[in-house]
mmCIF file of C-alpha atoms in Angstrom:
data_model
loop_
_atom_site.group_PDB
_atom_site.id
_atom_site.type_symbol
_atom_site.label_atom_id
_atom_site.label_comp_id
_atom_site.label_asym_id
_atom_site.label_seq_id
_atom_site.Cartn_x
_atom_site.Cartn_y
_atom_site.Cartn_z
ATOM 1 C CA UNK A 1 -13.652 6.548 -0.339
ATOM 2 C CA UNK A 2 -16.342 6.185 -2.944
ATOM 3 C CA UNK A 3 -19.845 6.192 -1.504
ATOM 4 C CA UNK A 4 -21.092 3.755 -4.130
ATOM 5 C CA UNK A 5 -18.604 0.995 -3.349
ATOM 6 C CA UNK A 6 -20.465 -2.283 -3.823
ATOM 7 C CA UNK A 7 -18.786 -4.539 -1.232
ATOM 8 C CA UNK A 8 -19.899 -4.587 2.382
ATOM 9 C CA UNK A 9 -17.149 -3.390 4.704
ATOM 10 C CA UNK A 10 -15.256 -6.123 6.529
ATOM 11 C CA UNK A 11 -15.439 -5.674 10.299
ATOM 12 C CA UNK A 12 -12.083 -6.048 12.056
ATOM 13 C CA UNK A 13 -12.248 -6.953 15.772
ATOM 14 C CA UNK A 14 -10.368 -4.715 18.208
ATOM 15 C CA UNK A 15 -6.959 -6.083 19.114
ATOM 16 C CA UNK A 16 -7.125 -5.975 22.898
ATOM 17 C CA UNK A 17 -7.288 -8.373 25.819
ATOM 18 C CA UNK A 18 -11.033 -7.818 26.341
ATOM 19 C CA UNK A 19 -11.612 -9.246 22.852
ATOM 20 C CA UNK A 20 -9.564 -12.322 23.700
ATOM 21 C CA UNK A 21 -6.324 -11.211 22.051
ATOM 22 C CA UNK A 22 -3.234 -11.334 24.157
ATOM 23 C CA UNK A 23 0.109 -9.868 23.235
ATOM 24 C CA UNK A 24 3.380 -9.964 25.120
ATOM 25 C CA UNK A 25 5.396 -6.794 25.739
ATOM 26 C CA UNK A 26 8.090 -8.331 23.544
ATOM 27 C CA UNK A 27 5.668 -8.759 20.613
ATOM 28 C CA UNK A 28 4.337 -5.261 21.195
ATOM 29 C CA UNK A 29 7.861 -3.855 20.976
ATOM 30 C CA UNK A 30 8.514 -5.695 17.695
ATOM 31 C CA UNK A 31 5.234 -4.526 16.154
ATOM 32 C CA UNK A 32 5.946 -0.960 17.256
ATOM 33 C CA UNK A 33 9.088 -0.893 15.139
ATOM 34 C CA UNK A 34 7.261 -1.588 11.883
ATOM 35 C CA UNK A 35 7.326 1.514 9.743
ATOM 36 C CA UNK A 36 4.439 2.730 7.625
ATOM 37 C CA UNK A 37 6.411 5.239 5.604
ATOM 38 C CA UNK A 38 9.983 5.864 4.475
ATOM 39 C CA UNK A 39 10.677 2.157 4.140
ATOM 40 C CA UNK A 40 13.844 1.104 2.305
ATOM 41 C CA UNK A 41 11.994 0.144 -0.910
ATOM 42 C CA UNK A 42 10.119 3.473 -0.873
ATOM 43 C CA UNK A 43 13.333 5.427 -0.386
ATOM 44 C CA UNK A 44 15.056 3.499 -3.181
ATOM 45 C CA UNK A 45 12.157 4.092 -5.574
ATOM 46 C CA UNK A 46 11.937 7.793 -4.712
ATOM 47 C CA UNK A 47 15.677 8.234 -5.183
ATOM 48 C CA UNK A 48 15.524 6.555 -8.610
ATOM 49 C CA UNK A 49 12.466 8.593 -9.654
ATOM 50 C CA UNK A 50 14.184 11.814 -8.586
ATOM 51 C CA UNK A 51 17.328 10.820 -10.510
ATOM 52 C CA UNK A 52 15.131 10.274 -13.579
ATOM 53 C CA UNK A 53 14.125 13.933 -13.296
ATOM 54 C CA UNK A 54 10.651 13.681 -11.768
ATOM 55 C CA UNK A 55 9.492 15.672 -8.762
ATOM 56 C CA UNK A 56 6.778 14.364 -6.478
ATOM 57 C CA UNK A 57 4.974 14.618 -3.151
ATOM 58 C CA UNK A 58 5.327 11.905 -0.516
ATOM 59 C CA UNK A 59 2.471 10.555 1.643
ATOM 60 C CA UNK A 60 0.205 13.112 -0.040
ATOM 61 C CA UNK A 61 -2.627 13.714 2.430
ATOM 62 C CA UNK A 62 -4.869 15.624 0.002
ATOM 63 C CA UNK A 63 -5.549 12.436 -1.963
ATOM 64 C CA UNK A 64 -7.541 9.466 -0.753
ATOM 65 C CA UNK A 65 -5.306 6.666 0.559
ATOM 66 C CA UNK A 66 -2.289 8.968 1.137
ATOM 67 C CA UNK A 67 -0.217 7.608 -1.780
ATOM 68 C CA UNK A 68 3.440 6.925 -1.024
ATOM 69 C CA UNK A 69 4.374 8.974 -4.086
ATOM 70 C CA UNK A 70 2.110 11.437 -5.901
ATOM 71 C CA UNK A 71 2.979 13.143 -9.164
ATOM 72 C CA UNK A 72 0.201 15.738 -9.358
ATOM 73 C CA UNK A 73 1.299 17.170 -12.702
ATOM 74 C CA UNK A 74 0.868 13.740 -14.315
ATOM 75 C CA UNK A 75 -2.143 12.688 -12.201
ATOM 76 C CA UNK A 76 -0.240 9.566 -11.201
ATOM 77 C CA UNK A 77 0.192 7.927 -7.799
ATOM 78 C CA UNK A 78 2.426 5.103 -6.629
ATOM 79 C CA UNK A 79 1.950 2.780 -3.678
ATOM 80 C CA UNK A 80 4.689 0.435 -2.472
ATOM 81 C CA UNK A 81 2.885 -2.211 -0.442
ATOM 82 C CA UNK A 82 4.269 -4.598 2.168
ATOM 83 C CA UNK A 83 3.552 -8.241 1.406
ATOM 84 C CA UNK A 84 2.087 -9.129 4.797
ATOM 85 C CA UNK A 85 -0.033 -6.029 5.383
ATOM 86 C CA UNK A 86 -1.493 -5.899 1.886
ATOM 87 C CA UNK A 87 -2.021 -9.635 1.391
ATOM 88 C CA UNK A 88 0.454 -10.767 -1.261
ATOM 89 C CA UNK A 89 -0.689 -14.259 -2.428
ATOM 90 C CA UNK A 90 -3.405 -13.959 0.202
ATOM 91 C CA UNK A 91 -5.509 -17.002 -0.643
ATOM 92 C CA UNK A 92 -2.400 -19.158 -0.362
ATOM 93 C CA UNK A 93 -0.933 -17.457 2.715
ATOM 94 C CA UNK A 94 -3.963 -16.891 4.942
ATOM 95 C CA UNK A 95 -4.071 -20.566 5.901
ATOM 96 C CA UNK A 96 -0.528 -20.293 7.273
ATOM 97 C CA UNK A 97 -1.416 -17.743 9.968
ATOM 98 C CA UNK A 98 -1.079 -19.575 13.263
ATOM 99 C CA UNK A 99 -1.828 -17.035 16.006
ATOM 100 C CA UNK A 100 -4.712 -14.592 16.452
ATOM 101 C CA UNK A 101 -6.406 -15.723 13.234
ATOM 102 C CA UNK A 102 -9.661 -14.065 14.352
ATOM 103 C CA UNK A 103 -7.889 -10.702 14.164
ATOM 104 C CA UNK A 104 -5.342 -11.028 11.377
ATOM 105 C CA UNK A 105 -7.521 -12.572 8.666
ATOM 106 C CA UNK A 106 -10.227 -9.861 8.803
ATOM 107 C CA UNK A 107 -7.536 -7.198 9.275
ATOM 108 C CA UNK A 108 -5.663 -8.099 6.097
ATOM 109 C CA UNK A 109 -8.856 -8.745 4.125
ATOM 110 C CA UNK A 110 -10.046 -5.263 5.130
ATOM 111 C CA UNK A 111 -6.701 -3.846 3.968
ATOM 112 C CA UNK A 112 -7.209 -5.564 0.598
ATOM 113 C CA UNK A 113 -10.728 -4.183 0.415
ATOM 114 C CA UNK A 114 -9.506 -0.671 1.304
ATOM 115 C CA UNK A 115 -6.831 -0.892 -1.413
ATOM 116 C CA UNK A 116 -9.565 -1.660 -3.972
ATOM 117 C CA UNK A 117 -11.670 1.253 -2.680
ATOM 118 C CA UNK A 118 -8.704 3.639 -2.869
ATOM 119 C CA UNK A 119 -7.846 2.495 -6.406
ATOM 120 C CA UNK A 120 -11.450 3.045 -7.487
ATOM 121 C CA UNK A 121 -11.648 6.503 -5.861
ATOM 122 C CA UNK A 122 -8.366 7.638 -7.423
ATOM 123 C CA UNK A 123 -9.461 6.284 -10.797
ATOM 124 C CA UNK A 124 -12.672 8.332 -10.532
ATOM 125 C CA UNK A 125 -10.522 11.406 -9.832
ATOM 126 C CA UNK A 126 -8.609 10.726 -13.049
ATOM 127 C CA UNK A 127 -5.419 9.380 -11.463
ATOM 128 C CA UNK A 128 -3.382 6.457 -12.721
ATOM 129 C CA UNK A 129 -2.477 4.116 -9.861
ATOM 130 C CA UNK A 130 0.668 1.998 -9.716
ATOM 131 C CA UNK A 131 0.987 -0.570 -6.930
ATOM 132 C CA UNK A 132 4.246 -2.416 -6.414
ATOM 133 C CA UNK A 133 5.109 -5.024 -3.800
ATOM 134 C CA UNK A 134 8.125 -4.194 -1.645
ATOM 135 C CA UNK A 135 9.902 -7.316 -2.923
ATOM 136 C CA UNK A 136 9.329 -6.208 -6.556
ATOM 137 C CA UNK A 137 11.031 -2.895 -5.835
ATOM 138 C CA UNK A 138 13.873 -4.594 -3.941
ATOM 139 C CA UNK A 139 14.532 -7.219 -6.616
ATOM 140 C CA UNK A 140 13.750 -5.306 -9.819
ATOM 141 C CA UNK A 141 13.726 -1.579 -9.145
ATOM 142 C CA UNK A 142 14.684 -0.793 -12.731
ATOM 143 C CA UNK A 143 11.645 -2.585 -14.204
ATOM 144 C CA UNK A 144 9.245 -0.901 -11.749
ATOM 145 C CA UNK A 145 10.770 2.495 -12.429
ATOM 146 C CA UNK A 146 10.632 1.944 -16.200
ATOM 147 C CA UNK A 147 6.905 1.130 -16.026
ATOM 148 C CA UNK A 148 6.225 4.428 -14.278
ATOM 149 C CA UNK A 149 8.602 6.505 -16.420
ATOM 150 C CA UNK A 150 7.099 5.119 -19.649
ATOM 151 C CA UNK A 151 3.660 6.121 -18.419
ATOM 152 C CA UNK A 152 4.870 9.585 -17.366
ATOM 153 C CA UNK A 153 6.580 10.172 -20.702
ATOM 154 C CA UNK A 154 3.373 9.244 -22.535
ATOM 155 C CA UNK A 155 1.357 11.562 -20.266
ATOM 156 C CA UNK A 156 3.908 14.348 -20.724
ATOM 157 C CA UNK A 157 3.548 14.162 -24.532
ATOM 158 C CA UNK A 158 -0.206 14.616 -24.230
ATOM 159 C CA UNK A 159 0.051 17.613 -21.898
ATOM 160 C CA UNK A 160 2.548 19.615 -23.988
#
């Protein structure tokens, strides 16, 4: 993360019973099944990108933010973000959270803040960052793919 990031970090309370948060075993089981990588939209996007002739790294740990897809040759990274976790329409949706507001609102706002920090850090490293919502990829994969491919083709012309 960039050291010179201007915003103060949002503090997220610990999600445990001592902090006043209670979760049922049933809820815990549901939350445990949520995947952070290899989601259906990610797999669909990767398959389409591969079919278009591009090779990439997945969950690339050498870059800040572990991008879902990294194309090192083109200095391009792609994130496919879940709507809830990354705050899609956040100002509109945060008022609809009914349970554990004291945890979830700071948690998602910190995720949004971290996304901005990661974008800034990658930009400083000379990477182009694409962020797509899962629903965008599900509903209009072709448009998302075309945005990336157009960029890669333009970058490829410059490198040759």
